[in-house]
Amino acid sequence: MRIDKMLANLGYGSRKEVKQLLKSSAVKVDDVVVKDAKQHVDPSIQTVTLNGEVIEYKEFIYLMMNKPQGVLSATEDNNAETVIDLLELEDQVYEPFPVGRLDKDTEGLLLITNDGQLAHRLLSPKKHVPKTYFAVIDGEVTVEDVVAFANGVTLDDGYETKPGEMKIIKSGIRSDIELTITEGKFHQVKRMFEAVGKSVVYLQRISMGPLPLDETLELGEYRELTDEEVELLREYQVK
């Protein structure tokens, strides 16, 4: 790619500002000063430096965030803070987007990337990628509810859900459960519980496909996925 496009993509300034950098002899490719903005480089095999510092270029970025409540799963919004607003500028320059969505008041695992192909694989209804949630329920969750979810329940708009696998962790006036579903209808977990006469008071996504939430991440924190985690997602096949 062109050297000016690479530097601009990495957030080193606008095309105009990058041209000024090049004119100042600050940029070298394989130890040779480059001043021509149109010069092509291959960052996978060539070493690009700016003022002696090696510039690492990558095409895709893969992030795991522990999404807090009150933040939108969107790239931008005029009125509310989004998950992209929580990223460092050096990560925002890759123009990533959330893979799917978590409701504004839902916490937990959210993948953020600019790899559209991987995002499509994880979100495609044909793939049936499972997502597991921990939830606190207002009301006593029973074995009958487990059976109902396993058979699929009818939502308020008449839609019948695919089977969901529920585990009761604690049952009482307030119940703790884990629920695994393979689709992502609007407010689906909340609406599934409404279908059996109960309400969700807390919801957290704890896994997506083969990837569990990194429990060391505080709310609002994120980290890059490891190469092994990215490979897990790419190769994941629902059995």
PDB file of C-alpha atoms in Angstrom:
ATOM      1  CA  MET A   1       0.000   0.000   0.000  1.00  0.00           C
ATOM      2  CA  ARG A   2       1.028   3.641  -0.351  1.00  0.00           C
ATOM      3  CA  ILE A   3       3.208   4.871   2.500  1.00  0.00           C
ATOM      4  CA  ASP A   4       0.988   7.920   3.116  1.00  0.00           C
ATOM      5  CA  LYS A   5      -2.154   5.740   3.328  1.00  0.00           C
ATOM      6  CA  MET A   6      -0.472   3.361   5.766  1.00  0.00           C
ATOM      7  CA  LEU A   7       0.647   6.170   8.080  1.00  0.00           C
ATOM      8  CA  ALA A   8      -2.726   7.926   7.899  1.00  0.00           C
ATOM      9  CA  ASN A   9      -4.542   4.644   8.651  1.00  0.00           C
ATOM     10  CA  LEU A  10      -2.409   4.211  11.748  1.00  0.00           C
ATOM     11  CA  GLY A  11      -3.391   7.641  13.036  1.00  0.00           C
ATOM     12  CA  TYR A  12      -0.170   9.545  12.346  1.00  0.00           C
ATOM     13  CA  GLY A  13      -2.168  12.426  10.894  1.00  0.00           C
ATOM     14  CA  SER A  14      -4.149  13.409   7.836  1.00  0.00           C
ATOM     15  CA  ARG A  15      -2.715  12.723   4.372  1.00  0.00           C
ATOM     16  CA  LYS A  16      -1.480  16.338   4.337  1.00  0.00           C
ATOM     17  CA  GLU A  17       0.186  15.992   7.745  1.00  0.00           C
ATOM     18  CA  VAL A  18       1.738  12.691   6.734  1.00  0.00           C
ATOM     19  CA  LYS A  19       3.248  14.330   3.638  1.00  0.00           C
ATOM     20  CA  GLN A  20       4.927  16.867   5.939  1.00  0.00           C
ATOM     21  CA  LEU A  21       6.337  13.973   8.006  1.00  0.00           C
ATOM     22  CA  LEU A  22       7.742  12.410   4.856  1.00  0.00           C
ATOM     23  CA  LYS A  23       9.295  15.693   3.702  1.00  0.00           C
ATOM     24  CA  SER A  24      11.075  16.001   7.060  1.00  0.00           C
ATOM     25  CA  SER A  25      12.984  12.744   6.371  1.00  0.00           C
ATOM     26  CA  ALA A  26      11.432  11.200   9.514  1.00  0.00           C
ATOM     27  CA  VAL A  27      10.223   8.050   7.721  1.00  0.00           C
ATOM     28  CA  LYS A  28      12.469   5.213   6.597  1.00  0.00           C
ATOM     29  CA  VAL A  29      11.704   1.932   4.849  1.00  0.00           C
ATOM     30  CA  ASP A  30      14.390  -0.711   5.419  1.00  0.00           C
ATOM     31  CA  ASP A  31      16.693   2.070   6.677  1.00  0.00           C
ATOM     32  CA  VAL A  32      16.235   4.153   3.511  1.00  0.00           C
ATOM     33  CA  VAL A  33      14.608   7.606   3.843  1.00  0.00           C
ATOM     34  CA  VAL A  34      11.306   7.830   1.972  1.00  0.00           C
ATOM     35  CA  LYS A  35       9.908  11.224   0.987  1.00  0.00           C
ATOM     36  CA  ASP A  36       7.560  10.229  -1.832  1.00  0.00           C
ATOM     37  CA  ALA A  37       4.009   9.835  -0.465  1.00  0.00           C
ATOM     38  CA  LYS A  38       3.097   7.600  -3.410  1.00  0.00           C
ATOM     39  CA  GLN A  39       5.783   5.008  -2.703  1.00  0.00           C
ATOM     40  CA  HIS A  40       4.346   1.562  -2.048  1.00  0.00           C
ATOM     41  CA  VAL A  41       5.432  -0.542   0.907  1.00  0.00           C
ATOM     42  CA  ASP A  42       4.636  -4.038   2.099  1.00  0.00           C
ATOM     43  CA  PRO A  43       4.597  -3.785   5.914  1.00  0.00           C
ATOM     44  CA  SER A  44       4.494  -7.581   6.224  1.00  0.00           C
ATOM     45  CA  ILE A  45       8.030  -7.912   4.852  1.00  0.00           C
ATOM     46  CA  GLN A  46       9.510  -4.390   5.074  1.00  0.00           C
ATOM     47  CA  THR A  47      10.492  -2.457   8.200  1.00  0.00           C
ATOM     48  CA  VAL A  48       8.998   1.025   8.424  1.00  0.00           C
ATOM     49  CA  THR A  49      10.330   3.444  11.050  1.00  0.00           C
ATOM     50  CA  LEU A  50       9.311   6.918  12.151  1.00  0.00           C
ATOM     51  CA  ASN A  51      12.042   8.885  13.920  1.00  0.00           C
ATOM     52  CA  GLY A  52      13.820   5.572  14.536  1.00  0.00           C
ATOM     53  CA  GLU A  53      10.790   3.827  16.085  1.00  0.00           C
ATOM     54  CA  VAL A  54       9.495   0.726  14.278  1.00  0.00           C
ATOM     55  CA  ILE A  55       5.888   1.091  13.134  1.00  0.00           C
ATOM     56  CA  GLU A  56       3.786  -2.029  13.535  1.00  0.00           C
ATOM     57  CA  TYR A  57       1.078  -2.333  10.930  1.00  0.00           C
ATOM     58  CA  LYS A  58      -1.771  -4.783  11.089  1.00  0.00           C
ATOM     59  CA  GLU A  59      -4.795  -5.002   8.850  1.00  0.00           C
ATOM     60  CA  PHE A  60      -7.245  -6.253  11.453  1.00  0.00           C
ATOM     61  CA  ILE A  61      -7.781  -5.591  15.124  1.00  0.00           C
ATOM     62  CA  TYR A  62      -9.573  -7.989  17.491  1.00  0.00           C
ATOM     63  CA  LEU A  63     -10.656  -6.764  20.915  1.00  0.00           C
ATOM     64  CA  MET A  64     -12.540  -8.280  23.842  1.00  0.00           C
ATOM     65  CA  MET A  65     -14.375  -5.787  26.058  1.00  0.00           C
ATOM     66  CA  ASN A  66     -16.158  -6.265  29.358  1.00  0.00           C
ATOM     67  CA  LYS A  67     -18.981  -3.917  28.420  1.00  0.00           C
ATOM     68  CA  PRO A  68     -20.424  -1.827  31.256  1.00  0.00           C
ATOM     69  CA  GLN A  69     -24.063  -0.822  31.659  1.00  0.00           C
ATOM     70  CA  GLY A  70     -25.160   2.498  30.176  1.00  0.00           C
ATOM     71  CA  VAL A  71     -22.983   2.235  27.066  1.00  0.00           C
ATOM     72  CA  LEU A  72     -24.363   1.573  23.585  1.00  0.00           C
ATOM     73  CA  SER A  73     -23.123  -1.265  21.371  1.00  0.00           C
ATOM     74  CA  ALA A  74     -22.707   1.064  18.412  1.00  0.00           C
ATOM     75  CA  THR A  75     -19.957   2.839  16.508  1.00  0.00           C
ATOM     76  CA  GLU A  76     -21.369   6.315  17.117  1.00  0.00           C
ATOM     77  CA  ASP A  77     -24.329   8.068  18.702  1.00  0.00           C
ATOM     78  CA  ASN A  78     -25.191  11.747  19.068  1.00  0.00           C
ATOM     79  CA  ASN A  79     -26.605  11.411  22.580  1.00  0.00           C
ATOM     80  CA  ALA A  80     -25.013   8.448  24.350  1.00  0.00           C
ATOM     81  CA  GLU A  81     -21.551   7.027  24.962  1.00  0.00           C
ATOM     82  CA  THR A  82     -20.689   4.055  22.764  1.00  0.00           C
ATOM     83  CA  VAL A  83     -18.292   1.143  23.208  1.00  0.00           C
ATOM     84  CA  ILE A  84     -16.039   2.715  20.555  1.00  0.00           C
ATOM     85  CA  ASP A  85     -15.761   5.842  22.726  1.00  0.00           C
ATOM     86  CA  LEU A  86     -14.165   3.626  25.407  1.00  0.00           C
ATOM     87  CA  LEU A  87     -11.298   2.630  23.092  1.00  0.00           C
ATOM     88  CA  GLU A  88      -7.894   4.288  22.977  1.00  0.00           C
ATOM     89  CA  LEU A  89      -7.367   6.466  19.886  1.00  0.00           C
ATOM     90  CA  GLU A  90      -4.665   4.075  18.665  1.00  0.00           C
ATOM     91  CA  ASP A  91      -7.368   1.382  18.446  1.00  0.00           C
ATOM     92  CA  GLN A  92     -10.114   3.668  17.135  1.00  0.00           C
ATOM     93  CA  VAL A  93      -8.053   4.462  14.012  1.00  0.00           C
ATOM     94  CA  TYR A  94      -8.716   0.929  12.751  1.00  0.00           C
ATOM     95  CA  GLU A  95     -12.431   1.843  12.597  1.00  0.00           C
ATOM     96  CA  PRO A  96     -13.617  -1.254  14.474  1.00  0.00           C
ATOM     97  CA  PHE A  97     -17.245  -2.072  15.228  1.00  0.00           C
ATOM     98  CA  PRO A  98     -19.021  -4.256  17.803  1.00  0.00           C
ATOM     99  CA  VAL A  99     -19.819  -7.819  16.709  1.00  0.00           C
ATOM    100  CA  GLY A 100     -23.546  -7.894  17.328  1.00  0.00           C
ATOM    101  CA  ARG A 101     -24.974  -5.944  20.199  1.00  0.00           C
ATOM    102  CA  LEU A 102     -25.523  -6.037  23.920  1.00  0.00           C
ATOM    103  CA  ASP A 103     -28.438  -4.011  25.288  1.00  0.00           C
ATOM    104  CA  LYS A 104     -27.521  -0.720  26.937  1.00  0.00           C
ATOM    105  CA  ASP A 105     -28.169  -2.126  30.428  1.00  0.00           C
ATOM    106  CA  THR A 106     -26.441  -5.477  29.751  1.00  0.00           C
ATOM    107  CA  GLU A 107     -22.851  -6.144  30.792  1.00  0.00           C
ATOM    108  CA  GLY A 108     -20.214  -8.585  29.698  1.00  0.00           C
ATOM    109  CA  LEU A 109     -18.390 -10.028  26.724  1.00  0.00           C
ATOM    110  CA  LEU A 110     -18.401  -7.920  23.577  1.00  0.00           C
ATOM    111  CA  LEU A 111     -16.121  -8.550  20.617  1.00  0.00           C
ATOM    112  CA  ILE A 112     -14.970  -5.501  18.659  1.00  0.00           C
ATOM    113  CA  THR A 113     -13.167  -5.824  15.329  1.00  0.00           C
ATOM    114  CA  ASN A 114     -12.811  -4.427  11.816  1.00  0.00           C
ATOM    115  CA  ASP A 115     -12.771  -7.944  10.307  1.00  0.00           C
ATOM    116  CA  GLY A 116     -16.152  -8.030   8.577  1.00  0.00           C
ATOM    117  CA  GLN A 117     -15.741 -11.606   7.388  1.00  0.00           C
ATOM    118  CA  LEU A 118     -15.195 -12.955  10.910  1.00  0.00           C
ATOM    119  CA  ALA A 119     -18.048 -10.827  12.284  1.00  0.00           C
ATOM    120  CA  HIS A 120     -20.382 -12.255   9.638  1.00  0.00           C
ATOM    121  CA  ARG A 121     -19.363 -15.826  10.531  1.00  0.00           C
ATOM    122  CA  LEU A 122     -20.139 -15.222  14.200  1.00  0.00           C
ATOM    123  CA  LEU A 123     -23.455 -13.434  13.585  1.00  0.00           C
ATOM    124  CA  SER A 124     -24.901 -15.418  10.683  1.00  0.00           C
ATOM    125  CA  PRO A 125     -28.172 -17.123  11.694  1.00  0.00           C
ATOM    126  CA  LYS A 126     -27.034 -20.140   9.650  1.00  0.00           C
ATOM    127  CA  LYS A 127     -24.016 -20.668  11.923  1.00  0.00           C
ATOM    128  CA  HIS A 128     -26.012 -20.966  15.208  1.00  0.00           C
ATOM    129  CA  VAL A 129     -23.067 -19.674  17.263  1.00  0.00           C
ATOM    130  CA  PRO A 130     -24.075 -20.082  20.943  1.00  0.00           C
ATOM    131  CA  LYS A 131     -23.997 -17.186  23.383  1.00  0.00           C
ATOM    132  CA  THR A 132     -24.175 -17.819  27.136  1.00  0.00           C
ATOM    133  CA  TYR A 133     -25.577 -15.351  29.663  1.00  0.00           C
ATOM    134  CA  PHE A 134     -25.616 -15.150  33.432  1.00  0.00           C
ATOM    135  CA  ALA A 135     -28.846 -13.589  34.698  1.00  0.00           C
ATOM    136  CA  VAL A 136     -30.530 -12.694  37.966  1.00  0.00           C
ATOM    137  CA  ILE A 137     -34.268 -13.274  37.729  1.00  0.00           C
ATOM    138  CA  ASP A 138     -37.047 -11.712  39.775  1.00  0.00           C
ATOM    139  CA  GLY A 139     -39.008 -14.822  40.721  1.00  0.00           C
ATOM    140  CA  GLU A 140     -38.441 -18.512  41.282  1.00  0.00           C
ATOM    141  CA  VAL A 141     -37.088 -20.252  38.201  1.00  0.00           C
ATOM    142  CA  THR A 142     -38.353 -23.827  38.033  1.00  0.00           C
ATOM    143  CA  VAL A 143     -37.642 -27.066  36.183  1.00  0.00           C
ATOM    144  CA  GLU A 144     -40.790 -26.277  34.167  1.00  0.00           C
ATOM    145  CA  ASP A 145     -39.074 -23.103  32.921  1.00  0.00           C
ATOM    146  CA  VAL A 146     -35.997 -25.133  31.941  1.00  0.00           C
ATOM    147  CA  VAL A 147     -38.209 -27.483  29.923  1.00  0.00           C
ATOM    148  CA  ALA A 148     -40.116 -24.586  28.348  1.00  0.00           C
ATOM    149  CA  PHE A 149     -36.881 -22.926  27.227  1.00  0.00           C
ATOM    150  CA  ALA A 150     -35.560 -26.257  25.902  1.00  0.00           C
ATOM    151  CA  ASN A 151     -38.675 -26.521  23.717  1.00  0.00           C
ATOM    152  CA  GLY A 152     -38.596 -22.862  22.630  1.00  0.00           C
ATOM    153  CA  VAL A 153     -40.963 -20.188  23.931  1.00  0.00           C
ATOM    154  CA  THR A 154     -43.288 -17.811  22.109  1.00  0.00           C
ATOM    155  CA  LEU A 155     -42.283 -14.153  22.404  1.00  0.00           C
ATOM    156  CA  ASP A 156     -44.659 -11.183  22.642  1.00  0.00           C
ATOM    157  CA  ASP A 157     -44.655 -10.714  18.857  1.00  0.00           C
ATOM    158  CA  GLY A 158     -45.531 -14.352  18.187  1.00  0.00           C
ATOM    159  CA  TYR A 159     -41.991 -15.428  17.297  1.00  0.00           C
ATOM    160  CA  GLU A 160     -41.098 -18.904  18.561  1.00  0.00           C
ATOM    161  CA  THR A 161     -37.507 -19.093  19.759  1.00  0.00           C
ATOM    162  CA  LYS A 162     -35.089 -21.863  18.997  1.00  0.00           C
ATOM    163  CA  PRO A 163     -34.342 -24.145  21.972  1.00  0.00           C
ATOM    164  CA  GLY A 164     -32.347 -22.564  24.797  1.00  0.00           C
ATOM    165  CA  GLU A 165     -30.311 -24.458  27.383  1.00  0.00           C
ATOM    166  CA  MET A 166     -30.831 -23.154  30.916  1.00  0.00           C
ATOM    167  CA  LYS A 167     -29.044 -24.124  34.131  1.00  0.00           C
ATOM    168  CA  ILE A 168     -30.452 -23.068  37.490  1.00  0.00           C
ATOM    169  CA  ILE A 169     -27.615 -21.946  39.782  1.00  0.00           C
ATOM    170  CA  LYS A 170     -29.861 -20.738  42.615  1.00  0.00           C
ATOM    171  CA  SER A 171     -33.642 -20.703  42.821  1.00  0.00           C
ATOM    172  CA  GLY A 172     -35.709 -18.535  45.161  1.00  0.00           C
ATOM    173  CA  ILE A 173     -37.434 -15.157  45.344  1.00  0.00           C
ATOM    174  CA  ARG A 174     -34.481 -14.127  43.218  1.00  0.00           C
ATOM    175  CA  SER A 175     -32.932 -16.792  41.012  1.00  0.00           C
ATOM    176  CA  ASP A 176     -29.513 -17.044  39.379  1.00  0.00           C
ATOM    177  CA  ILE A 177     -29.319 -18.853  36.042  1.00  0.00           C
ATOM    178  CA  GLU A 178     -27.137 -19.438  33.011  1.00  0.00           C
ATOM    179  CA  LEU A 179     -28.810 -19.483  29.612  1.00  0.00           C
ATOM    180  CA  THR A 180     -27.294 -20.469  26.275  1.00  0.00           C
ATOM    181  CA  ILE A 181     -29.081 -19.387  23.089  1.00  0.00           C
ATOM    182  CA  THR A 182     -28.106 -19.546  19.420  1.00  0.00           C
ATOM    183  CA  GLU A 183     -29.936 -16.489  18.110  1.00  0.00           C
ATOM    184  CA  GLY A 184     -29.986 -12.817  18.966  1.00  0.00           C
ATOM    185  CA  LYS A 185     -33.436 -11.306  18.696  1.00  0.00           C
ATOM    186  CA  PHE A 186     -33.990  -7.846  20.182  1.00  0.00           C
ATOM    187  CA  HIS A 187     -34.010  -8.108  24.022  1.00  0.00           C
ATOM    188  CA  GLN A 188     -34.304 -11.873  23.549  1.00  0.00           C
ATOM    189  CA  VAL A 189     -33.303 -13.110  27.015  1.00  0.00           C
ATOM    190  CA  LYS A 190     -35.586 -10.595  28.736  1.00  0.00           C
ATOM    191  CA  ARG A 191     -38.484 -11.448  26.436  1.00  0.00           C
ATOM    192  CA  MET A 192     -37.984 -15.198  26.936  1.00  0.00           C
ATOM    193  CA  PHE A 193     -38.384 -14.747  30.691  1.00  0.00           C
ATOM    194  CA  GLU A 194     -41.376 -12.459  30.191  1.00  0.00           C
ATOM    195  CA  ALA A 195     -42.930 -15.321  28.208  1.00  0.00           C
ATOM    196  CA  VAL A 196     -42.850 -17.460  31.372  1.00  0.00           C
ATOM    197  CA  GLY A 197     -44.051 -14.640  33.652  1.00  0.00           C
ATOM    198  CA  LYS A 198     -40.721 -13.526  35.106  1.00  0.00           C
ATOM    199  CA  SER A 199     -38.373 -10.565  34.672  1.00  0.00           C
ATOM    200  CA  VAL A 200     -34.599 -10.135  34.322  1.00  0.00           C
ATOM    201  CA  VAL A 201     -33.020  -7.766  36.843  1.00  0.00           C
ATOM    202  CA  TYR A 202     -29.369  -8.286  35.820  1.00  0.00           C
ATOM    203  CA  LEU A 203     -27.856  -9.672  32.623  1.00  0.00           C
ATOM    204  CA  GLN A 204     -24.251 -10.439  31.703  1.00  0.00           C
ATOM    205  CA  ARG A 205     -22.894 -12.234  28.637  1.00  0.00           C
ATOM    206  CA  ILE A 206     -20.190 -14.635  29.751  1.00  0.00           C
ATOM    207  CA  SER A 207     -19.247 -16.392  26.496  1.00  0.00           C
ATOM    208  CA  MET A 208     -19.635 -16.297  22.731  1.00  0.00           C
ATOM    209  CA  GLY A 209     -18.859 -19.428  20.757  1.00  0.00           C
ATOM    210  CA  PRO A 210     -15.569 -20.848  22.096  1.00  0.00           C
ATOM    211  CA  LEU A 211     -14.550 -17.605  23.791  1.00  0.00           C
ATOM    212  CA  PRO A 212     -15.255 -16.961  27.498  1.00  0.00           C
ATOM    213  CA  LEU A 213     -15.181 -13.501  29.066  1.00  0.00           C
ATOM    214  CA  ASP A 214     -11.759 -12.721  30.528  1.00  0.00           C
ATOM    215  CA  GLU A 215     -12.680 -12.329  34.198  1.00  0.00           C
ATOM    216  CA  THR A 216      -9.620 -10.162  34.867  1.00  0.00           C
ATOM    217  CA  LEU A 217     -11.165  -7.370  32.774  1.00  0.00           C
ATOM    218  CA  GLU A 218     -12.903  -4.735  34.862  1.00  0.00           C
ATOM    219  CA  LEU A 219     -16.110  -3.209  33.492  1.00  0.00           C
ATOM    220  CA  GLY A 220     -15.176  -0.899  30.618  1.00  0.00           C
ATOM    221  CA  GLU A 221     -11.762  -2.505  30.154  1.00  0.00           C
ATOM    222  CA  TYR A 222     -10.682  -4.371  27.040  1.00  0.00           C
ATOM    223  CA  ARG A 223      -7.706  -6.200  25.597  1.00  0.00           C
ATOM    224  CA  GLU A 224      -6.550  -7.559  22.264  1.00  0.00           C
ATOM    225  CA  LEU A 225      -7.352 -11.179  21.559  1.00  0.00           C
ATOM    226  CA  THR A 226      -4.386 -13.523  21.421  1.00  0.00           C
ATOM    227  CA  ASP A 227      -3.502 -15.153  18.083  1.00  0.00           C
ATOM    228  CA  GLU A 228      -4.808 -18.432  19.540  1.00  0.00           C
ATOM    229  CA  GLU A 229      -8.170 -16.861  20.429  1.00  0.00           C
ATOM    230  CA  VAL A 230      -8.537 -15.360  16.950  1.00  0.00           C
ATOM    231  CA  GLU A 231      -7.779 -18.762  15.433  1.00  0.00           C
ATOM    232  CA  LEU A 232     -10.355 -20.392  17.731  1.00  0.00           C
ATOM    233  CA  LEU A 233     -13.018 -18.006  16.439  1.00  0.00           C
ATOM    234  CA  ARG A 234     -12.025 -18.488  12.806  1.00  0.00           C
ATOM    235  CA  GLU A 235     -12.069 -22.266  13.018  1.00  0.00           C
ATOM    236  CA  TYR A 236     -15.114 -22.580  15.276  1.00  0.00           C
ATOM    237  CA  GLN A 237     -17.753 -24.989  14.012  1.00  0.00           C
ATOM    238  CA  VAL A 238     -21.006 -25.595  15.857  1.00  0.00           C
ATOM    239  CA  LYS A 239     -21.385 -29.309  16.495  1.00  0.00           C
TER     240      LYS A 239
END
